[in-house]
PDB file of C-alpha atoms and ligand atoms in Angstrom:
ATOM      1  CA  UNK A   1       0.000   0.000   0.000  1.00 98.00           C
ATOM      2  CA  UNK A   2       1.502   3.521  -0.992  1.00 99.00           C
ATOM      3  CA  UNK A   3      -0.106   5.961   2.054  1.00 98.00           C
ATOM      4  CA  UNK A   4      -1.966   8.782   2.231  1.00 98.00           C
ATOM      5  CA  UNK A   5       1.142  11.079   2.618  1.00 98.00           C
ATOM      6  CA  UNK A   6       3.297   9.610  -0.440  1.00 98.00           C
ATOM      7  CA  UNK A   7       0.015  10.065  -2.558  1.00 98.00           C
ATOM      8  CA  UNK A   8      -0.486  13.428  -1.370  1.00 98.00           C
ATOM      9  CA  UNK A   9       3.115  14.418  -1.475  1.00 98.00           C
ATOM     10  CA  UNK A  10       3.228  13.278  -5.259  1.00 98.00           C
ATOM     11  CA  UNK A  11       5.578   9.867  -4.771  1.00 98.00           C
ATOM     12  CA  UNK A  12       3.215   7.536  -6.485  1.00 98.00           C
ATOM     13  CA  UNK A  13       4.800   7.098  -9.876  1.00 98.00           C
ATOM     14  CA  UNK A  14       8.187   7.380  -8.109  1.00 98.00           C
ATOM     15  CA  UNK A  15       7.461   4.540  -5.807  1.00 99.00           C
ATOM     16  CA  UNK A  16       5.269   2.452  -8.613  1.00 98.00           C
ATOM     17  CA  UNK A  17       8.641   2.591 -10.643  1.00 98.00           C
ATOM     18  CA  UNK A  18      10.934   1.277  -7.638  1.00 98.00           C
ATOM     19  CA  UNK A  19       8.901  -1.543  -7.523  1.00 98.00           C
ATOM     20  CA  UNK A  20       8.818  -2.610 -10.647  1.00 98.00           C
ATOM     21  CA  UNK A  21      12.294  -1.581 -11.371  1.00 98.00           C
ATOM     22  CA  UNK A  22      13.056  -4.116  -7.890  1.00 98.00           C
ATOM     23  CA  UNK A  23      11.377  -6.519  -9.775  1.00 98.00           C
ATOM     24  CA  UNK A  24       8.176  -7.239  -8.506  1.00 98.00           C
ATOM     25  CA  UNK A  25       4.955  -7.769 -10.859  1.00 98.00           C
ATOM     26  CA  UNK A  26       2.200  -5.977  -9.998  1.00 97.00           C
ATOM     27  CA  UNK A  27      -0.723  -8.258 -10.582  1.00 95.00           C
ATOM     28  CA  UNK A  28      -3.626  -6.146  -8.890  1.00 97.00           C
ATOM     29  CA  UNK A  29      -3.519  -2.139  -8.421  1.00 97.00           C
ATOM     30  CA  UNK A  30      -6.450   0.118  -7.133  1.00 97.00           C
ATOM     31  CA  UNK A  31      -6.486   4.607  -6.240  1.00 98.00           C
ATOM     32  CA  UNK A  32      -9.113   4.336  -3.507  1.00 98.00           C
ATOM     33  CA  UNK A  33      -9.624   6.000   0.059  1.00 98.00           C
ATOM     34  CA  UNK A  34     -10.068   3.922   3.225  1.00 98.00           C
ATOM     35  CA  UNK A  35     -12.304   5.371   5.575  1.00 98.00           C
ATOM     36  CA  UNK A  36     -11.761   5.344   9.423  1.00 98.00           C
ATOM     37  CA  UNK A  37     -13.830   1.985   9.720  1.00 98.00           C
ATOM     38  CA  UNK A  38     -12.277   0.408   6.373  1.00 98.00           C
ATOM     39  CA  UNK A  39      -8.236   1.827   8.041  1.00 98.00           C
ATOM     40  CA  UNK A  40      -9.324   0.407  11.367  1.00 98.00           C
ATOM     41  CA  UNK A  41     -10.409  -3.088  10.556  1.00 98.00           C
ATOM     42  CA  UNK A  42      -7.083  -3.433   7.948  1.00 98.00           C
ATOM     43  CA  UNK A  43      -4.882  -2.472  10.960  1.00 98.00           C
ATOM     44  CA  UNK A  44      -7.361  -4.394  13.586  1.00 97.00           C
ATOM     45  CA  UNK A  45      -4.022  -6.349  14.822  1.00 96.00           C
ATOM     46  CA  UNK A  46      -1.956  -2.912  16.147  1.00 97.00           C
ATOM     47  CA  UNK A  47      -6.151  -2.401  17.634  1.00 98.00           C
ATOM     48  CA  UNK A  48      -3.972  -2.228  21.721  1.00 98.00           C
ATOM     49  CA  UNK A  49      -1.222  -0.051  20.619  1.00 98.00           C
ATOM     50  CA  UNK A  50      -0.920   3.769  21.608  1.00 98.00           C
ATOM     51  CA  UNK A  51      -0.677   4.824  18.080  1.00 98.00           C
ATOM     52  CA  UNK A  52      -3.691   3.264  16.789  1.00 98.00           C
ATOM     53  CA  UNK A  53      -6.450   5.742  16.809  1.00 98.00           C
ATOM     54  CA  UNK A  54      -3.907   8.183  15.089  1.00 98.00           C
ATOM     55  CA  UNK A  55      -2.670   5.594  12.947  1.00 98.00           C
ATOM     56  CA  UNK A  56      -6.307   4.924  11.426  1.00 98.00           C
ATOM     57  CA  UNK A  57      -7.299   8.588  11.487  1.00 98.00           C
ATOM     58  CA  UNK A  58      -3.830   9.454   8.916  1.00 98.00           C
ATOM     59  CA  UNK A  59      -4.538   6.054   7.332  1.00 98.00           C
ATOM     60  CA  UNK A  60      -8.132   7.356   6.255  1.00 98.00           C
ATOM     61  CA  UNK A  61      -6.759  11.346   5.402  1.00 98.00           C
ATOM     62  CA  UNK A  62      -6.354  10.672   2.139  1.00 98.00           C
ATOM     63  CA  UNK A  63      -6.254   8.012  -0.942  1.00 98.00           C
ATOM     64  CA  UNK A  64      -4.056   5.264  -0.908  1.00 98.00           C
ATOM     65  CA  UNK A  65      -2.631   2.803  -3.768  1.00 98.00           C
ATOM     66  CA  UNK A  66      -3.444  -0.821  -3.104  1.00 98.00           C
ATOM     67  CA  UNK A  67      -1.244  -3.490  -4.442  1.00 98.00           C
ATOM     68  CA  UNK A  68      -0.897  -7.271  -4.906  1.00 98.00           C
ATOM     69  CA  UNK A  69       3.032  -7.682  -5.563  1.00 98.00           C
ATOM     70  CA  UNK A  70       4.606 -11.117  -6.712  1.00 97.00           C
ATOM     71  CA  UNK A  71       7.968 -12.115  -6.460  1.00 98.00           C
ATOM     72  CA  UNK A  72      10.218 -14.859  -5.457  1.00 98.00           C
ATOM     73  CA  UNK A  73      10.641 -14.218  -1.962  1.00 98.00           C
ATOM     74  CA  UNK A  74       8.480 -11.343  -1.916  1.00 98.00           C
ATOM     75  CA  UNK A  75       7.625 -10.132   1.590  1.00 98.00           C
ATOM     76  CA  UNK A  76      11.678 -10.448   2.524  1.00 98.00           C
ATOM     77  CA  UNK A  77      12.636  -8.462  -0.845  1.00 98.00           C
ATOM     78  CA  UNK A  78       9.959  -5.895  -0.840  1.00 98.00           C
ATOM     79  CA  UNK A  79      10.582  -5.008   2.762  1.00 98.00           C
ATOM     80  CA  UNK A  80      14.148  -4.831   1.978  1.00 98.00           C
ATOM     81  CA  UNK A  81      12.882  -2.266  -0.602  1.00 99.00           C
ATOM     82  CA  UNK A  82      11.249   0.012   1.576  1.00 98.00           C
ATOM     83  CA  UNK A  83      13.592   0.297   4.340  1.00 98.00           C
ATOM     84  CA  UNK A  84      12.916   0.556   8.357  1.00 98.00           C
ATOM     85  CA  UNK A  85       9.037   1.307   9.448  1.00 98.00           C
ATOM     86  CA  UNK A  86      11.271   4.407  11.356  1.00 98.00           C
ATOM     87  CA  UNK A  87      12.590   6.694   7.708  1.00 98.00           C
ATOM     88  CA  UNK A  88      15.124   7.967   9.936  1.00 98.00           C
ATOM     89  CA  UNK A  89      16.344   4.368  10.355  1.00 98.00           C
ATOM     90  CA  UNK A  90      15.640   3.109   6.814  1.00 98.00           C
ATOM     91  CA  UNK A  91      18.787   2.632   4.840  1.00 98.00           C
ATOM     92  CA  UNK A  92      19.766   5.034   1.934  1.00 98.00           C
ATOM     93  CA  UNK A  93      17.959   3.992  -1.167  1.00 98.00           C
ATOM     94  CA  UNK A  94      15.272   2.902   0.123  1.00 98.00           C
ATOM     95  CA  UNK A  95      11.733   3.945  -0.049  1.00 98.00           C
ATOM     96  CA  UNK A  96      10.891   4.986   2.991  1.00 98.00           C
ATOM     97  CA  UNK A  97      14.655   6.902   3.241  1.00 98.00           C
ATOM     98  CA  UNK A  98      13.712   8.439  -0.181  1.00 98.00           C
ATOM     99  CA  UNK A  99       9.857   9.476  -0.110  1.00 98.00           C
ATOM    100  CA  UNK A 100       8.828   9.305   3.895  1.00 98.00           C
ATOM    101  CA  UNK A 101       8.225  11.807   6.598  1.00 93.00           C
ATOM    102  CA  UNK A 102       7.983   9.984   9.888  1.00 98.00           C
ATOM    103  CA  UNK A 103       6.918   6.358  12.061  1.00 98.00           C
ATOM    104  CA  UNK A 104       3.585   7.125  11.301  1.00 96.00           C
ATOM    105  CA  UNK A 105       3.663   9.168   7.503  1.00 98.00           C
ATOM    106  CA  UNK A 106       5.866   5.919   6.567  1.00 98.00           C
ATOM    107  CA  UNK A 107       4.934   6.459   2.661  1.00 98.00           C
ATOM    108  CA  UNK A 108       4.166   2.762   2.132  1.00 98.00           C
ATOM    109  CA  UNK A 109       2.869  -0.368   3.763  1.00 98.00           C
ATOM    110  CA  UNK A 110       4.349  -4.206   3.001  1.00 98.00           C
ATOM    111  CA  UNK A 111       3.030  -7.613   4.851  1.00 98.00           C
ATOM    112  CA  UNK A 112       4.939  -8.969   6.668  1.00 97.00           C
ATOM    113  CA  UNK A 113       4.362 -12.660   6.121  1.00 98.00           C
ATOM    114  CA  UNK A 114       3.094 -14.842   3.259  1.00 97.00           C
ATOM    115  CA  UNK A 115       0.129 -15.416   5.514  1.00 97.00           C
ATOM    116  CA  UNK A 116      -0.648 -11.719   6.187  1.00 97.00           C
ATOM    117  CA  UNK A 117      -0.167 -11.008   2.157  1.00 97.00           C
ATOM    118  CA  UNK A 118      -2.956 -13.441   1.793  1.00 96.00           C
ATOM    119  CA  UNK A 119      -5.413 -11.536   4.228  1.00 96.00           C
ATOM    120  CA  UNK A 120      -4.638  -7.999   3.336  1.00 97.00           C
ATOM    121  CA  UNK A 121      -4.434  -8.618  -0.541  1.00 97.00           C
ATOM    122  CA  UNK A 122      -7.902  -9.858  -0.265  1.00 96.00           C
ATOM    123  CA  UNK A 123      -8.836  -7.080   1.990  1.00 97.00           C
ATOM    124  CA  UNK A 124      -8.145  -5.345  -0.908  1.00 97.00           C
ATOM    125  CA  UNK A 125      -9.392  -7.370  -4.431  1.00 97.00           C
ATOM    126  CA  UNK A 126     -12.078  -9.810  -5.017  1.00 93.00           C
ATOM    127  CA  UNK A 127     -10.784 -12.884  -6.989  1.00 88.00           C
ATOM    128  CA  UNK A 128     -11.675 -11.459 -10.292  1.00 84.00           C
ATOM    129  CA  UNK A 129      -9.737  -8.401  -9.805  1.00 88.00           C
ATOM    130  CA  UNK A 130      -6.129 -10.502  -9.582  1.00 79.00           C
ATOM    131  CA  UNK A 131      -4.758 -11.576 -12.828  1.00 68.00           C
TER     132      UNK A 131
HETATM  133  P1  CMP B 201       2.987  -0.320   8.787  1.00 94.49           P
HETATM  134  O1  CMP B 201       4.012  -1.176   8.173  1.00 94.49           O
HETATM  135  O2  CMP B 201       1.897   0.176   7.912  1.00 94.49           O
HETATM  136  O3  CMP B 201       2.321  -1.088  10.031  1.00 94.49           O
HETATM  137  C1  CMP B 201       1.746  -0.423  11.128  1.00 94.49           C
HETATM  138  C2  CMP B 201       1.999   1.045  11.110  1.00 94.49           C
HETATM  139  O4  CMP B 201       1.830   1.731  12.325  1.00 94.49           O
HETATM  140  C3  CMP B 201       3.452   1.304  10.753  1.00 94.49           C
HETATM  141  O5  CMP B 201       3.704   0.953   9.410  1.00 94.49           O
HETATM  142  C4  CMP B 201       3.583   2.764  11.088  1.00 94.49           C
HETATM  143  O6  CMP B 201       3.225   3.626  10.031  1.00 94.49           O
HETATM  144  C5  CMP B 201       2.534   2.965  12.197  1.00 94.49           C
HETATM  145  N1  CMP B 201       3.155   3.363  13.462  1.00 94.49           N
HETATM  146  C6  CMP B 201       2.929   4.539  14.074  1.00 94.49           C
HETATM  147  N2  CMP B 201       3.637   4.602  15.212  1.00 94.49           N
HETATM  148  C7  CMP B 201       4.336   3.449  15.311  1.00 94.49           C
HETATM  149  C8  CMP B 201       5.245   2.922  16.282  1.00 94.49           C
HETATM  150  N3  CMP B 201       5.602   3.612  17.372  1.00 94.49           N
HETATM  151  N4  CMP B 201       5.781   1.704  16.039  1.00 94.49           N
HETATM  152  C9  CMP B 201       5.412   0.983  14.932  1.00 94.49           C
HETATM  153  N5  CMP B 201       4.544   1.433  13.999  1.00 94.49           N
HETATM  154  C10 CMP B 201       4.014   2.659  14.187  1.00 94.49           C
END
């Protein structure tokens, strides 16, 4: 998912061509905005932690890209690609290093399992929507 604030701050293409360029196919792609019910249920798991409430408010700000990414070890490689959820910690090159503002305005969102992919791409898509 590319957030609210990379949208906003005009990182989209930017950040589509990284990906690609990293070589992930894009097999599913959607411009939509989450509300605050839509951002809370998709980040239901972080539901106990302190940032929550904010997270879901900023999550819901603004449209977001959606994504279904495929690659050989994908979830390893693509978070390799974006760097450290902290920009200040992400390594130079990276996404987050390149296009984000803070913890919280991160610029993009990757699962972080095989499992989780799974959930949150069809959080995302209906079957017929994936190619
Ligand atoms: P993301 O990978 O989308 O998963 C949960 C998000 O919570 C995370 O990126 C951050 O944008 C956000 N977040 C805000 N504050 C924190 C924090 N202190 N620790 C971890 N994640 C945080």
């Amino acid at each position: 998912m590319i957030k609210p604030d990379a949208v906003s701050n005009g990182h989209t293409g930017a950040i589509l061509d990284d990906i690609i360029k990293g070589g992930f196919n894009i097999v599913a792609l959607k411009y939509i905005r989450l509300t605050e019910d839509t951002a809370g249920q998709f980040y239901a798991v972080h539901s106990e932690r302190p940032f929550y409430k904010d997270l879901v408010s900023f999550m819901s700000s603004g449209p977001i890209v959606a994504a279904i990414l495929e690659k050989d070890n994908a979830v390893e490689d693509f978070r390799k690609l974006i760097g450290a959820t902290d920009p200040s910690k992400a390594d130079v090159g990276t996404i987050r290093n390149k296009y984000a503002n803070s913890i919280e305005a991160n610029a993009v969102h990757g699962s972080d399992s095989d499992e989780n992919a799974q959930i949150e791409g069809s959080f995302f898509f209906t079957a017929f929507e994936r190619f």
